[in-house]
Tab-separated table of C-alpha atoms in Angstrom:
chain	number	residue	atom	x	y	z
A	93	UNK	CA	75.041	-5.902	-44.455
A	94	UNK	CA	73.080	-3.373	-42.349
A	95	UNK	CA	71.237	-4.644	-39.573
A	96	UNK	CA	67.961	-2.706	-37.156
A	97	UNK	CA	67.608	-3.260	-33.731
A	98	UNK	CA	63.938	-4.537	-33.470
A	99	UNK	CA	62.640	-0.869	-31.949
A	100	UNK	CA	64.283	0.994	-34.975
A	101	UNK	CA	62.597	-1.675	-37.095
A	102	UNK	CA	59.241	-1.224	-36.317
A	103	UNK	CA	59.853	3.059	-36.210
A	104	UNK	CA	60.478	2.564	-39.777
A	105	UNK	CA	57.600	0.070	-40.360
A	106	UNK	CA	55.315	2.343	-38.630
A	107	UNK	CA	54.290	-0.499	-36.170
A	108	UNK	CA	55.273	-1.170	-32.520
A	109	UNK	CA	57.707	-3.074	-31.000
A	110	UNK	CA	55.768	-5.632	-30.073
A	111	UNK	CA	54.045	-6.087	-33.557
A	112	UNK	CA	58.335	-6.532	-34.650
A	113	UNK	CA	58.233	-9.264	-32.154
A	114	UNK	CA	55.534	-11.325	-32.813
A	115	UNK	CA	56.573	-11.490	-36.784
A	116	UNK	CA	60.265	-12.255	-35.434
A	117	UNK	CA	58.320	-15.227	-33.399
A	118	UNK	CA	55.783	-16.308	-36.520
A	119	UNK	CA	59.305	-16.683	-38.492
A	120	UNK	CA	58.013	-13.553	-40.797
A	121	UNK	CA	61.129	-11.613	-40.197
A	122	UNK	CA	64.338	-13.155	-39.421
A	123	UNK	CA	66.968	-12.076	-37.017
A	124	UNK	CA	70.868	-12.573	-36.195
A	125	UNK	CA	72.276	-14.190	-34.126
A	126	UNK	CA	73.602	-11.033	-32.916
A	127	UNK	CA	71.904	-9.989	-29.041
A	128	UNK	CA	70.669	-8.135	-28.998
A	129	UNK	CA	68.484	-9.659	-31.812
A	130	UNK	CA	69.046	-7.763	-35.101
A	131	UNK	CA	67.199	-7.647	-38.161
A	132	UNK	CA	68.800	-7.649	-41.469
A	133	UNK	CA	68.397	-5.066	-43.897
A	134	UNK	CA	67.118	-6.640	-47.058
A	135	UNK	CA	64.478	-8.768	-44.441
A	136	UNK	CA	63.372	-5.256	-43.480
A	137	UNK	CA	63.045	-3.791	-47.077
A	138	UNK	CA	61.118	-6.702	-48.272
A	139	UNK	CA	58.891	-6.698	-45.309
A	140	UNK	CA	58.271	-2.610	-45.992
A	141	UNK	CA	57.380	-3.480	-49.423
A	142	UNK	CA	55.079	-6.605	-48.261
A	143	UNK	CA	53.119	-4.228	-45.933
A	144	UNK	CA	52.826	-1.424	-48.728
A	145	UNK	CA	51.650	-3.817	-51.132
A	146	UNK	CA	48.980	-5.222	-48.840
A	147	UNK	CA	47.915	-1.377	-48.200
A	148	UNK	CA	47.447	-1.042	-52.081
A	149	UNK	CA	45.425	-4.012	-52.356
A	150	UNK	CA	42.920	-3.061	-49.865
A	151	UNK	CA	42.745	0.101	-51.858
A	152	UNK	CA	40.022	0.069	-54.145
A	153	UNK	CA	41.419	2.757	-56.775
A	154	UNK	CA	43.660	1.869	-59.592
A	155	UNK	CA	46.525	4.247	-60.192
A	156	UNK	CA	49.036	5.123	-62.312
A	157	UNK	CA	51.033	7.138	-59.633
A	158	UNK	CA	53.523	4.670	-58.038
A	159	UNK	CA	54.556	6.957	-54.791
A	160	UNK	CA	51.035	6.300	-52.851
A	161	UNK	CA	50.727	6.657	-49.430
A	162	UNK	CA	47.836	5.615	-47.701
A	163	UNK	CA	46.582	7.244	-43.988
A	164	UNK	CA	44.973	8.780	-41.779
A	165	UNK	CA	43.848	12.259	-42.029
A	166	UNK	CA	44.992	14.222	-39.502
A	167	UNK	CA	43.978	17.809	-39.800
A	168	UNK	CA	41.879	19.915	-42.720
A	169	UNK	CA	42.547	23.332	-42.429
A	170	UNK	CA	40.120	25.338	-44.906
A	171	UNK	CA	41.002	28.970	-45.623
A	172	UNK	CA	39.230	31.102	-48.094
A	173	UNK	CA	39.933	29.014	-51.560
A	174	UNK	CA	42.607	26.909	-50.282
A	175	UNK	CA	42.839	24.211	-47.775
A	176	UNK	CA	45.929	22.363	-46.649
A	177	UNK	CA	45.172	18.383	-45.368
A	178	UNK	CA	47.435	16.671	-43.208
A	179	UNK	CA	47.835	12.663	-43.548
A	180	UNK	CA	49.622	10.726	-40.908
A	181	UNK	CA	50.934	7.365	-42.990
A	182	UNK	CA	52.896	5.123	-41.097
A	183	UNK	CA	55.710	7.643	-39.596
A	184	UNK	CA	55.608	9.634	-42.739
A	185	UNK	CA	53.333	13.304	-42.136
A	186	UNK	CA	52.058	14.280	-45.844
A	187	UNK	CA	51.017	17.619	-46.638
A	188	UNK	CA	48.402	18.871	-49.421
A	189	UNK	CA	47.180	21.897	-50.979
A	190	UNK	CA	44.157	22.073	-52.575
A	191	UNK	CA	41.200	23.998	-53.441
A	192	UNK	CA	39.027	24.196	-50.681
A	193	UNK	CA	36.471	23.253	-52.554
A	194	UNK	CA	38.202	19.580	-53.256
A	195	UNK	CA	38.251	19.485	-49.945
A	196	UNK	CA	34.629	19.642	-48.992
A	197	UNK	CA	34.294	17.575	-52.219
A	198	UNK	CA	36.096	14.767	-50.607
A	199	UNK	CA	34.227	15.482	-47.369
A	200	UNK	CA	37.630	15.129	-46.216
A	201	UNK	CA	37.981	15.179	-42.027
A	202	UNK	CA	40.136	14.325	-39.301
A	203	UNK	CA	39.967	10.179	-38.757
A	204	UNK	CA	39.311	9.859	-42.469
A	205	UNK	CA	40.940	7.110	-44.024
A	206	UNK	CA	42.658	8.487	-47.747
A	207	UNK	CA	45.239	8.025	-49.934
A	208	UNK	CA	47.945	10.673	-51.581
A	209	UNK	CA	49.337	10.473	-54.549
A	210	UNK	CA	53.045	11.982	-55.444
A	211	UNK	CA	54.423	12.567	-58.865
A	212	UNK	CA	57.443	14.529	-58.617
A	213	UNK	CA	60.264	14.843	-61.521
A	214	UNK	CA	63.151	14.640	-58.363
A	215	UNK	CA	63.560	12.528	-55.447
A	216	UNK	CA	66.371	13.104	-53.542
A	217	UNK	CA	67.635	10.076	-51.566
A	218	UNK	CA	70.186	10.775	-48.482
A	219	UNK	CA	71.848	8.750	-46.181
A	220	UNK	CA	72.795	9.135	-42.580
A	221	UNK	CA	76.574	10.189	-41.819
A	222	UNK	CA	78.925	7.822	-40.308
């Protein structure tokens, strides 16, 4: 089974080391007994899906879209008709086009907390070599 050291953990939770640590401590993810201290895959995966479903619930919008990602916005960048908005969610960036006039609709601005939506007819999964 794959295992994460405890400061590639948290870079794919999107949380710090320390935050890895303290739910290692409070028994909410388990390690080997491997040192140093590993986290097992599935743990990881079910913890990922934990913290994405507690992100949904404290989303007030109901959805059909599955591939949500809530964030931060971190840039608006209005040009004529179009705007592009950047959202920071965990350590995935998220970019969108839209009118610019959504935009202003939205009041969308740097700090603001929103959600994008993805429906896409392909995903393409890859895995790391070796």
């Amino acid at each position: 089974m794959q295992t994460y050291r405890i400061a590639r953990a948290a870079q794919l939770l999107g949380v710090s080391d320390d935050t890895v640590r303290r739910w290692i401590d409070h028994g909410i993810l388990p390690v080997t007994d491997a040192v140093p201290a590993e986290i097992p895959g599935d743990a990881l995966a079910a913890r990922a899906v934990a913290l994405a479903e507690e992100a949904l619930a404290a989303d007030h919008a109901l959805s059909s879209a599955r591939n949500r990602f809530v964030g931060i916005v971190t840039r608006v960048q209005i040009e004529g008709l179009m705007a592009q908005v950047d959202l920071q969610s965990g350590p995935h960036r998220v970019v969108s086009l839209m009118s610019a006039e959504a935009a202003r609709d939205l009041q969308l601005e740097v700090g603001s907390l929103a959600t994008a939506s993805v429906k896409a007819t392909q995903v393409v999964v890859e895995l790391p070599k070796g």
